[in-house]
Amino acid sequence: MRLKILLLGVSLTALVEPALAQATTTRQGTAADVTVQTAPQAATQTPATTAAPTTTLRDALVQAYNTNPDLQGERANQRANDENVPIARSQGRVGVSSNGSLNTSVYDSDNNAFAPTRQGRLGLNVSQPVYSGGSVRNSVRAAETRVNAGRANLRGVEADTFTSVVTAYVDVIRNEAIVRLNQQNVRVLQVNLQATRDRFEVGDLTRTDVAQSEARLALAQSQLRSAEAQLIGSRETYIRVVGTPPGVLAPPPPLPNLPDDAQLAEQTALANNPFLEAAQLQRDATRFDVRVSRAGRLPQLSLGVGGNYYNNLGSVPGIAAQEVSGSGFSTSLGAQVTLPLFQGGRPAAQVRQAQAREASAIESVTLAERGVIAQARSAYASYQGALQVIESSRVAVEANRLSLEGVRAENSVGTRTILDILNAEQELLNSQVQYVTAERDAYIAGFSLLAAMGRAEASDLNLGDGPLYDPEVNYNRVKGRWNDWADDRAPQAVGTSTAGTPVQGATVAPGRLDPVLQRPVDTNRTNPD
């Protein structure tokens, strides 16, 4: 059953939210709900100023669906594929041709004095193939099968495009969260360094303590620069895939309809994966190609009707003009039968060639099937693994926060050094970064799993602001056309250019510091001996 609402499972912005949230996702027919635990309450506090979201994931998907050049190019390829059907049908349709000529006799040694010296002719011929050994019929069937294969492939490209959009979207959210965490860490360490220097000036701390704080601040600043570079890269990737800058992204909605086990994921993928369906239809089309090749050894029959008008253009001498007509009309009706007897081995070679291509297509189905199975199993494992990492990281964040509070308390009584506190802060930061990264990984793995199962197409994601692209509309428009002059208009670009988009920066909305981190590293106590 295809999805009717957009998937996605965990909020990568949870580390900047105050409440302990829990998102539950279900799939119809499963025995149990899939639960994703979001960030712990104590991880960080709500930002002082939170910008209102300007873009949702659905907005990004709709825009990419309408303007992504890769997807638009694949639709154009499918329209070109549709034309193979009327091309194949034209081989069995009536053909009409005309001819004309104008001749003047310059010299003829056997010239009859009464023969015309000039003559003009106009002719019209109509031919109708009657039997071609099944070539036309099987060519049409092969073309129709490849049209269906192209539609399946187009659905697969849609799912891949949506996966790219989802990946770019959650990458921006994740990297913004990481930049925010690193900014918070730098601000805290700047305050701590100043406090350490002040205490050094009054003799409470040593130069070693100051150097440790300076080194940790320098390391934090380098980590911040690296995180900002990754954020800029993810925003530029978002522009490449979606077509516009990301703006302020809303938390993505939950991921429903995920399978309970790998076997169910595999079975669903084998039944619905569009790329596997496309490979199977391509295999079926090659079977018709073999029949087309075999038709080259069979007889062919066609009927023809012709008519000709001639005019001597007054070139008959006056005496003979009374006996010879100056113009006339003739018609003919005939049947032509062609029976190949020997063609130098060409028909057999063409049949063998088509059979070899059929064998290749059969192997392609097996290859696609292997890929689908591996993709479904690995995506399911990645999703389940990421959920476990999320839970472990959540526990680590809570534990590291308590550890930092404890180290600070012990420092206040002189049993811990500044380096111990700096290490505890770094461990907390690392666990927070691991947490948001695991959420991102779970999100993408879940969507990739649904894409492998054939449940991440436009019709599944409820992108219903306007009519969805239907490749069958163009096929119905062209499949029965007979007109030799029914061209389409010159094509125009549909995908939007990103040349005018601004260069992206690494600015993120500031957030309030965790109260635990707001406290300076050092207290009025001296370090233990």
Coordinates of C-alpha atoms in Angstrom, one line a residue:
M1 CA 0.0 0.0 0.0
R2 CA 1.5 3.3 -1.0
L3 CA 1.9 6.1 1.5
K4 CA -0.5 9.0 1.6
I5 CA 1.6 11.2 3.8
L6 CA 5.2 12.2 3.8
L7 CA 7.7 10.0 5.6
L8 CA 10.5 10.9 7.9
G9 CA 11.2 10.1 11.4
V10 CA 13.2 12.1 13.9
S11 CA 13.9 15.8 14.4
L12 CA 17.5 16.8 14.0
T13 CA 16.7 20.0 15.9
A14 CA 15.8 18.1 19.0
L15 CA 19.1 19.1 20.7
V16 CA 17.9 22.7 20.8
E17 CA 14.5 22.0 22.1
P18 CA 13.7 21.9 25.9
A19 CA 11.3 19.0 26.1
L20 CA 11.8 15.3 26.0
A21 CA 9.9 14.4 22.8
Q22 CA 9.0 11.0 21.5
A23 CA 7.8 10.4 17.9
T24 CA 6.0 7.2 17.1
T25 CA 5.7 5.9 13.6
T26 CA 3.5 3.1 12.5
R27 CA 2.9 1.1 9.3
Q28 CA -0.4 -0.5 8.6
G29 CA -0.2 -4.2 9.0
T30 CA 2.8 -4.3 11.4
A31 CA 2.7 -5.9 14.7
A32 CA 4.3 -3.1 16.7
D33 CA 5.0 0.6 16.4
V34 CA 8.4 1.9 15.4
T35 CA 9.5 4.4 18.1
V36 CA 12.2 7.0 17.7
Q37 CA 13.4 8.7 20.9
T38 CA 14.5 12.3 20.4
A39 CA 16.9 14.4 22.3
P40 CA 17.0 14.4 26.1
Q41 CA 15.6 17.4 27.9
A42 CA 18.8 18.4 29.5
A43 CA 21.0 18.4 26.4
T44 CA 20.6 22.1 25.7
Q45 CA 18.1 24.8 26.2
T46 CA 15.7 26.5 23.8
P47 CA 17.4 29.2 21.7
A48 CA 16.8 32.7 22.9
T49 CA 15.4 33.6 19.5
T50 CA 14.0 31.0 17.2
A51 CA 13.3 32.1 13.6
A52 CA 10.1 31.0 12.1
P53 CA 10.5 28.3 9.5
T54 CA 10.3 29.4 5.9
T55 CA 10.5 26.1 4.2
T56 CA 9.1 22.6 5.0
L57 CA 10.4 19.4 3.6
R58 CA 7.2 19.1 1.5
D59 CA 7.9 22.5 0.0
A60 CA 11.4 21.3 -1.0
L61 CA 10.1 18.1 -2.5
V62 CA 7.4 19.9 -4.5
Q63 CA 9.9 22.4 -5.8
A64 CA 12.4 19.7 -6.8
Y65 CA 9.5 17.7 -8.4
N66 CA 8.6 20.6 -10.6
T67 CA 12.0 22.1 -11.4
N68 CA 14.8 19.6 -10.9
P69 CA 16.7 19.3 -14.3
D70 CA 17.6 15.6 -13.8
L71 CA 14.0 14.7 -13.3
Q72 CA 12.8 16.9 -16.1
G73 CA 15.4 15.4 -18.4
E74 CA 14.2 11.9 -17.6
R75 CA 10.6 12.9 -18.4
A76 CA 11.8 14.2 -21.8
N77 CA 13.6 10.9 -22.4
Q78 CA 10.3 9.1 -21.6
R79 CA 8.5 11.3 -24.1
A80 CA 11.0 10.4 -26.7
N81 CA 10.5 6.7 -25.8
D82 CA 6.8 7.2 -26.4
E83 CA 7.4 8.0 -30.0
N84 CA 8.8 4.5 -30.7
V85 CA 5.2 3.3 -30.7
P86 CA 3.9 5.4 -33.6
I87 CA 7.2 4.8 -35.4
A88 CA 6.7 1.1 -35.2
R89 CA 3.0 1.3 -36.2
S90 CA 3.9 3.5 -39.3
Q91 CA 5.6 0.4 -40.8
G92 CA 2.2 -1.2 -41.3
R93 CA 0.2 1.8 -42.3
V94 CA -0.7 3.0 -45.8
G95 CA 2.0 4.9 -47.6
V96 CA 1.3 7.6 -50.2
S97 CA 3.8 9.1 -52.5
S98 CA 3.8 11.3 -55.6
N99 CA 6.2 11.9 -58.4
G100 CA 6.5 14.3 -61.3
S101 CA 8.8 14.6 -64.3
L102 CA 9.4 16.9 -67.3
N103 CA 11.4 15.6 -70.2
T104 CA 12.6 17.2 -73.5
S105 CA 14.2 15.2 -76.3
V106 CA 17.3 16.8 -77.5
Y107 CA 18.5 14.3 -80.0
D108 CA 17.4 10.8 -81.0
S109 CA 18.9 9.0 -84.0
D110 CA 15.8 6.8 -84.2
N111 CA 13.5 9.8 -83.6
N112 CA 10.0 9.3 -84.9
A113 CA 8.8 12.4 -86.6
F114 CA 5.4 11.9 -85.1
A115 CA 6.6 11.3 -81.5
P116 CA 6.3 14.1 -78.9
T117 CA 9.6 15.8 -78.1
R118 CA 8.5 17.0 -74.7
Q119 CA 6.4 15.3 -72.0
G120 CA 5.4 16.1 -68.4
R121 CA 4.2 13.4 -66.0
L122 CA 2.5 13.4 -62.6
G123 CA 2.0 10.3 -60.6
L124 CA 0.4 9.2 -57.3
N125 CA 1.1 5.8 -55.7
V126 CA -0.6 4.2 -52.7
S127 CA 0.9 1.1 -51.0
Q128 CA -0.4 -1.0 -48.1
P129 CA 1.6 -3.7 -46.4
V130 CA -0.5 -6.7 -45.9
Y131 CA 1.8 -9.3 -44.3
S132 CA 5.4 -8.8 -43.1
G133 CA 6.0 -12.0 -41.2
G134 CA 4.8 -10.5 -37.9
S135 CA 7.6 -7.8 -37.9
V136 CA 5.2 -4.9 -37.5
R137 CA 3.1 -6.5 -34.8
N138 CA 6.1 -7.5 -32.7
S139 CA 7.8 -4.2 -33.2
V140 CA 4.8 -2.4 -31.8
R141 CA 4.6 -4.8 -28.9
A142 CA 8.3 -4.2 -28.1
A143 CA 7.9 -0.5 -28.3
E144 CA 4.8 -0.6 -26.0
T145 CA 6.7 -2.7 -23.5
R146 CA 9.6 -0.3 -23.5
V147 CA 7.2 2.5 -22.9
N148 CA 6.1 0.8 -19.7
A149 CA 9.7 0.1 -18.7
G150 CA 10.4 3.8 -19.2
R151 CA 7.6 4.7 -16.9
A152 CA 8.9 2.4 -14.2
N153 CA 12.4 3.8 -14.6
L154 CA 10.9 7.4 -14.4
R155 CA 9.3 6.4 -11.0
G156 CA 12.7 5.2 -9.8
V157 CA 14.3 8.5 -10.8
E158 CA 11.6 10.3 -9.0
A159 CA 12.4 8.3 -5.8
D160 CA 16.1 8.9 -6.2
T161 CA 15.5 12.6 -6.6
F162 CA 13.3 12.7 -3.5
T163 CA 16.0 10.8 -1.6
S164 CA 18.6 13.4 -2.7
V165 CA 16.2 16.2 -1.5
V166 CA 15.7 14.5 1.9
T167 CA 19.4 13.9 2.3
A168 CA 20.2 17.6 1.4
Y169 CA 17.4 18.8 3.7
V170 CA 18.4 16.9 6.8
D171 CA 22.1 17.5 6.1
V172 CA 21.4 21.2 6.4
I173 CA 19.5 20.7 9.7
R174 CA 22.2 18.5 11.1
N175 CA 25.1 20.7 10.2
E176 CA 23.2 23.8 11.5
A177 CA 22.8 21.9 14.8
I178 CA 26.5 21.0 14.9
V179 CA 27.6 24.6 14.1
R180 CA 25.3 25.8 16.9
L181 CA 26.8 23.3 19.3
N182 CA 30.3 24.3 18.3
Q183 CA 29.5 28.0 18.6
Q184 CA 28.2 27.4 22.1
N185 CA 31.4 25.5 23.0
V186 CA 33.6 28.3 21.6
R187 CA 31.7 31.0 23.6
V188 CA 32.0 29.0 26.8
L189 CA 35.7 28.4 26.3
Q190 CA 36.3 32.1 25.6
V191 CA 34.7 32.9 28.9
N192 CA 36.6 30.2 30.6
L193 CA 39.9 31.4 29.1
Q194 CA 39.4 34.9 30.3
A195 CA 38.5 33.7 33.8
T196 CA 41.6 31.5 33.8
R197 CA 43.8 34.4 32.8
D198 CA 42.3 36.5 35.5
R199 CA 43.0 33.9 38.1
F200 CA 46.5 33.5 36.8
E201 CA 47.1 37.2 37.2
V202 CA 46.3 36.9 40.9
G203 CA 48.3 33.8 41.4
D204 CA 45.5 31.2 41.9
L205 CA 46.5 29.3 38.7
T206 CA 49.6 28.5 36.8
R207 CA 50.7 29.2 33.2
T208 CA 50.0 25.6 32.5
D209 CA 46.3 26.1 33.3
V210 CA 46.2 29.1 30.9
A211 CA 47.9 27.1 28.1
Q212 CA 45.5 24.3 28.5
S213 CA 42.5 26.7 28.2
E214 CA 44.1 28.4 25.2
A215 CA 44.8 25.0 23.5
R216 CA 41.2 23.8 24.0
L217 CA 39.8 27.1 22.7
A218 CA 42.0 26.9 19.6
L219 CA 40.8 23.3 19.0
A220 CA 37.2 24.4 19.5
Q221 CA 37.6 27.2 17.0
S222 CA 39.1 24.8 14.4
Q223 CA 36.2 22.4 14.9
L224 CA 33.8 25.3 14.4
R225 CA 35.5 26.4 11.2
S226 CA 35.2 22.8 9.9
A227 CA 31.6 22.5 10.9
E228 CA 30.8 25.9 9.2
A229 CA 32.5 24.6 6.0
Q230 CA 30.4 21.5 6.1
L231 CA 27.3 23.6 6.6
I232 CA 28.1 25.8 3.6
G233 CA 28.7 22.6 1.5
S234 CA 25.3 21.1 2.6
R235 CA 23.5 24.4 1.8
E236 CA 25.1 24.5 -1.7
T237 CA 24.1 20.9 -2.2
Y238 CA 20.5 21.8 -1.2
I239 CA 20.5 24.6 -3.9
R240 CA 21.8 22.1 -6.5
V241 CA 19.1 19.6 -5.8
V242 CA 16.1 21.9 -4.9
G243 CA 17.0 25.0 -6.9
T244 CA 16.7 27.7 -4.2
P245 CA 18.6 28.5 -0.9
P246 CA 17.3 26.5 2.1
G247 CA 16.2 29.5 4.3
V248 CA 15.0 28.5 7.7
L249 CA 14.1 24.8 7.6
A250 CA 11.2 23.3 9.6
P251 CA 11.7 20.1 11.4
P252 CA 10.8 17.2 9.1
P253 CA 7.6 15.2 9.7
P254 CA 7.6 11.7 11.0
L255 CA 8.3 8.5 9.0
P256 CA 5.4 6.1 8.9
N257 CA 4.9 2.8 7.2
L258 CA 8.3 1.3 7.9
P259 CA 8.5 -2.5 8.0
D260 CA 8.9 -4.6 11.1
D261 CA 11.6 -6.9 9.8
A262 CA 14.1 -7.2 7.0
Q263 CA 12.1 -10.0 5.3
L264 CA 9.0 -7.9 4.9
A265 CA 11.2 -5.0 3.6
E266 CA 12.7 -7.4 1.0
Q267 CA 9.4 -8.9 -0.1
T268 CA 7.9 -5.4 -0.5
A269 CA 10.9 -4.2 -2.5
L270 CA 10.8 -7.2 -4.8
A271 CA 7.2 -6.6 -5.5
N272 CA 7.3 -2.8 -5.9
N273 CA 10.8 -1.5 -6.7
P274 CA 10.5 0.5 -9.9
F275 CA 14.0 -0.2 -11.2
L276 CA 13.4 -4.0 -10.9
E277 CA 10.1 -3.6 -12.7
A278 CA 11.8 -1.6 -15.5
A279 CA 14.5 -4.4 -15.9
Q280 CA 11.8 -7.0 -16.1
L281 CA 9.9 -5.1 -18.8
Q282 CA 13.1 -4.5 -20.8
R283 CA 13.6 -8.3 -20.7
D284 CA 10.1 -8.8 -22.0
A285 CA 10.7 -6.3 -24.9
T286 CA 13.8 -8.2 -26.1
R287 CA 11.6 -11.3 -26.6
F288 CA 9.6 -9.4 -29.1
D289 CA 12.8 -8.2 -30.7
V290 CA 13.7 -11.9 -31.4
R291 CA 10.4 -12.4 -33.2
V292 CA 11.0 -9.3 -35.3
S293 CA 14.4 -10.7 -36.4
R294 CA 12.8 -14.0 -37.3
A295 CA 10.4 -12.2 -39.6
G296 CA 13.2 -11.4 -41.9
R297 CA 13.1 -14.9 -43.3
L298 CA 9.4 -14.9 -44.0
P299 CA 7.5 -13.8 -47.1
Q300 CA 6.1 -10.3 -47.3
L301 CA 3.0 -9.1 -49.2
S302 CA 1.9 -5.6 -50.1
L303 CA -0.7 -4.1 -52.4
G304 CA -0.3 -1.0 -54.5
V305 CA -2.4 1.4 -56.5
G306 CA -0.9 3.9 -58.9
G307 CA -2.2 6.7 -61.1
N308 CA -0.3 8.8 -63.7
Y309 CA -1.2 11.8 -65.7
Y310 CA 0.9 12.8 -68.7
N311 CA 0.9 15.8 -71.1
N312 CA 3.0 16.2 -74.3
L313 CA 3.0 20.0 -73.9
G314 CA 2.1 20.6 -77.5
S315 CA 5.2 18.9 -78.8
V316 CA 3.4 16.5 -81.2
P317 CA 3.7 17.7 -84.8
G318 CA 0.5 19.1 -86.3
I319 CA -0.1 16.2 -88.7
A320 CA 0.4 13.6 -85.9
A321 CA -1.6 15.6 -83.4
Q322 CA -4.8 14.3 -84.9
E323 CA -3.7 10.7 -84.2
V324 CA -1.7 11.1 -81.0
S325 CA -3.4 12.4 -77.9
G326 CA -1.8 15.4 -76.3
S327 CA -2.5 14.2 -72.7
G328 CA -3.8 11.2 -70.8
F329 CA -4.3 9.3 -67.5
S330 CA -3.3 5.8 -66.6
T331 CA -3.9 3.7 -63.5
S332 CA -2.5 0.5 -62.2
L333 CA -3.3 -2.0 -59.4
G334 CA -0.9 -4.7 -58.3
A335 CA 0.3 -7.0 -55.5
Q336 CA 3.9 -7.7 -54.6
V337 CA 5.1 -10.8 -52.9
T338 CA 8.6 -11.1 -51.7
L339 CA 9.9 -14.5 -50.7
P340 CA 13.5 -14.5 -49.3
L341 CA 15.4 -17.6 -50.4
F342 CA 19.0 -16.8 -49.5
Q343 CA 20.4 -13.6 -47.8
G344 CA 23.9 -14.6 -47.0
G345 CA 23.2 -15.7 -43.4
R346 CA 22.1 -12.2 -42.4
P347 CA 18.6 -13.2 -40.9
A348 CA 20.2 -15.9 -38.7
A349 CA 22.8 -13.5 -37.5
Q350 CA 20.2 -11.0 -36.6
V351 CA 18.2 -13.6 -34.7
R352 CA 21.3 -14.7 -32.8
Q353 CA 22.1 -11.1 -32.0
A354 CA 18.6 -10.5 -30.6
Q355 CA 18.8 -13.7 -28.6
A356 CA 22.1 -12.6 -27.1
R357 CA 20.5 -9.3 -26.1
E358 CA 17.6 -11.1 -24.6
A359 CA 20.1 -13.2 -22.5
S360 CA 21.8 -9.9 -21.4
A361 CA 18.4 -8.5 -20.4
I362 CA 17.7 -11.7 -18.4
E363 CA 20.9 -11.3 -16.5
S364 CA 20.1 -7.6 -15.9
V365 CA 16.9 -8.6 -14.2
T366 CA 18.9 -10.9 -11.9
L367 CA 21.4 -8.1 -11.3
A368 CA 18.7 -5.6 -10.5
E369 CA 17.0 -8.2 -8.2
R370 CA 20.3 -8.7 -6.3
G371 CA 20.7 -4.9 -5.9
V372 CA 17.2 -4.5 -4.7
I373 CA 17.6 -7.2 -2.1
A374 CA 20.9 -5.8 -0.9
Q375 CA 19.5 -2.3 -0.8
A376 CA 16.4 -3.2 1.2
R377 CA 18.3 -5.4 3.7
S378 CA 21.2 -2.9 4.2
A379 CA 18.8 0.1 4.5
Y380 CA 16.8 -1.7 7.1
A381 CA 19.9 -2.7 9.0
S382 CA 21.2 0.9 8.8
Y383 CA 17.9 2.3 10.0
Q384 CA 17.7 -0.1 12.9
G385 CA 21.3 0.5 13.7
A386 CA 20.8 4.3 13.7
L387 CA 17.9 4.0 16.0
Q388 CA 20.1 2.1 18.5
V389 CA 22.8 4.7 18.1
I390 CA 20.3 7.4 18.8
E391 CA 19.3 5.7 22.1
S392 CA 22.9 5.1 23.1
S393 CA 23.8 8.7 22.2
R394 CA 20.9 10.0 24.2
V395 CA 22.1 8.1 27.2
A396 CA 25.6 9.4 26.6
V397 CA 24.4 13.0 26.4
E398 CA 22.6 12.6 29.7
A399 CA 25.6 10.8 31.3
N400 CA 28.1 13.3 30.1
R401 CA 26.0 16.2 31.3
L402 CA 25.8 14.6 34.8
S403 CA 29.5 13.9 34.6
L404 CA 30.3 17.6 33.7
E405 CA 28.2 18.7 36.7
G406 CA 30.1 16.3 38.9
V407 CA 33.5 17.3 37.7
R408 CA 32.6 21.0 38.2
A409 CA 31.4 20.2 41.7
E410 CA 34.6 18.3 42.5
N411 CA 36.7 21.1 41.1
S412 CA 35.0 23.5 43.5
V413 CA 36.3 21.5 46.4
G414 CA 39.7 21.1 44.8
T415 CA 39.7 17.5 43.7
R416 CA 39.5 18.1 40.0
T417 CA 41.6 20.2 37.6
I418 CA 40.6 22.6 34.9
L419 CA 41.8 20.0 32.3
D420 CA 39.2 17.5 33.8
I421 CA 36.4 20.0 33.2
L422 CA 37.6 20.8 29.7
N423 CA 37.7 17.1 28.9
A424 CA 34.2 16.6 30.3
E425 CA 32.9 19.5 28.2
Q426 CA 34.5 18.0 25.1
E427 CA 33.0 14.6 25.8
L428 CA 29.6 16.3 26.1
L429 CA 30.0 18.1 22.8
N430 CA 31.1 14.9 21.1
S431 CA 28.1 13.0 22.3
Q432 CA 25.8 15.8 21.2
V433 CA 27.3 15.8 17.7
Q434 CA 27.0 12.0 17.6
Y435 CA 23.4 12.3 18.6
V436 CA 22.4 14.7 15.8
T437 CA 24.5 12.7 13.3
A438 CA 22.7 9.5 14.3
E439 CA 19.3 11.2 13.9
R440 CA 20.3 12.3 10.4
D441 CA 21.5 8.7 9.5
A442 CA 18.3 7.2 10.8
Y443 CA 16.2 9.7 8.7
I444 CA 18.1 9.0 5.5
A445 CA 18.2 5.2 6.1
G446 CA 14.5 5.1 6.7
F447 CA 13.7 7.1 3.6
S448 CA 16.1 5.0 1.5
L449 CA 14.4 1.9 2.8
L450 CA 11.0 3.2 1.6
A451 CA 12.5 4.2 -1.7
A452 CA 13.8 0.6 -2.2
M453 CA 10.4 -0.7 -1.3
G454 CA 8.8 1.5 -4.0
R455 CA 7.1 3.8 -1.5
A456 CA 8.9 7.1 -2.0
E457 CA 7.3 8.2 -5.3
A458 CA 5.3 11.4 -5.9
S459 CA 2.0 9.7 -5.5
D460 CA 3.2 8.3 -2.1
L461 CA 4.4 11.7 -0.7
N462 CA 1.1 13.6 -1.1
L463 CA 2.6 16.3 -3.3
G464 CA -0.9 17.4 -4.4
D465 CA -0.6 21.2 -4.7
G466 CA -1.1 20.7 -8.4
P467 CA -1.5 17.9 -10.9
L468 CA 1.3 15.3 -10.8
Y469 CA 3.2 14.6 -13.9
D470 CA 1.5 11.7 -15.7
P471 CA 3.6 10.2 -18.5
E472 CA 0.5 8.4 -19.9
V473 CA -0.9 11.8 -21.0
N474 CA 1.8 12.3 -23.6
Y475 CA 1.7 8.6 -24.7
N476 CA -2.1 8.9 -25.4
R477 CA -1.4 12.1 -27.3
V478 CA 1.1 10.6 -29.7
K479 CA 0.4 6.9 -30.0
G480 CA -2.2 7.1 -32.7
R481 CA -0.9 10.0 -34.7
W482 CA -0.7 9.7 -38.5
N483 CA 0.1 13.3 -39.5
D484 CA 3.6 13.7 -41.0
W485 CA 3.7 17.3 -40.0
A486 CA 2.5 17.2 -36.4
D487 CA 5.6 18.5 -34.8
D488 CA 5.8 19.8 -31.2
R489 CA 6.9 23.3 -30.3
A490 CA 10.6 24.0 -29.8
P491 CA 11.5 22.8 -26.3
Q492 CA 12.3 25.2 -23.5
A493 CA 14.1 24.7 -20.3
V494 CA 11.9 23.7 -17.4
G495 CA 14.6 23.1 -14.7
T496 CA 15.5 26.4 -13.0
S497 CA 19.1 27.8 -13.1
T498 CA 20.9 28.4 -9.8
A499 CA 23.3 31.0 -11.3
G500 CA 21.5 33.8 -9.6
T501 CA 21.4 32.3 -6.1
P502 CA 23.5 33.9 -3.4
V503 CA 26.7 32.4 -2.2
Q504 CA 25.9 30.5 1.0
G505 CA 27.4 31.3 4.4
A506 CA 27.5 29.6 7.8
T507 CA 25.2 31.9 9.8
V508 CA 22.8 30.1 12.1
A509 CA 20.3 31.4 14.6
P510 CA 22.0 31.7 18.0
G511 CA 20.8 29.7 20.9
R512 CA 20.9 30.0 24.7
L513 CA 23.8 28.2 26.4
D514 CA 23.2 25.2 28.6
P515 CA 23.2 26.4 32.2
V516 CA 25.8 23.8 33.0
L517 CA 28.1 25.1 30.3
Q518 CA 27.4 28.7 31.2
R519 CA 29.2 28.3 34.4
P520 CA 32.9 29.1 34.1
V521 CA 35.3 26.3 34.1
D522 CA 37.2 27.5 37.1
T523 CA 35.9 28.5 40.5
N524 CA 37.4 30.3 43.4
R525 CA 39.1 27.1 44.5
T526 CA 42.6 26.3 43.5
N527 CA 43.5 23.2 41.6
P528 CA 44.5 20.1 43.6
D529 CA 48.1 19.3 44.0

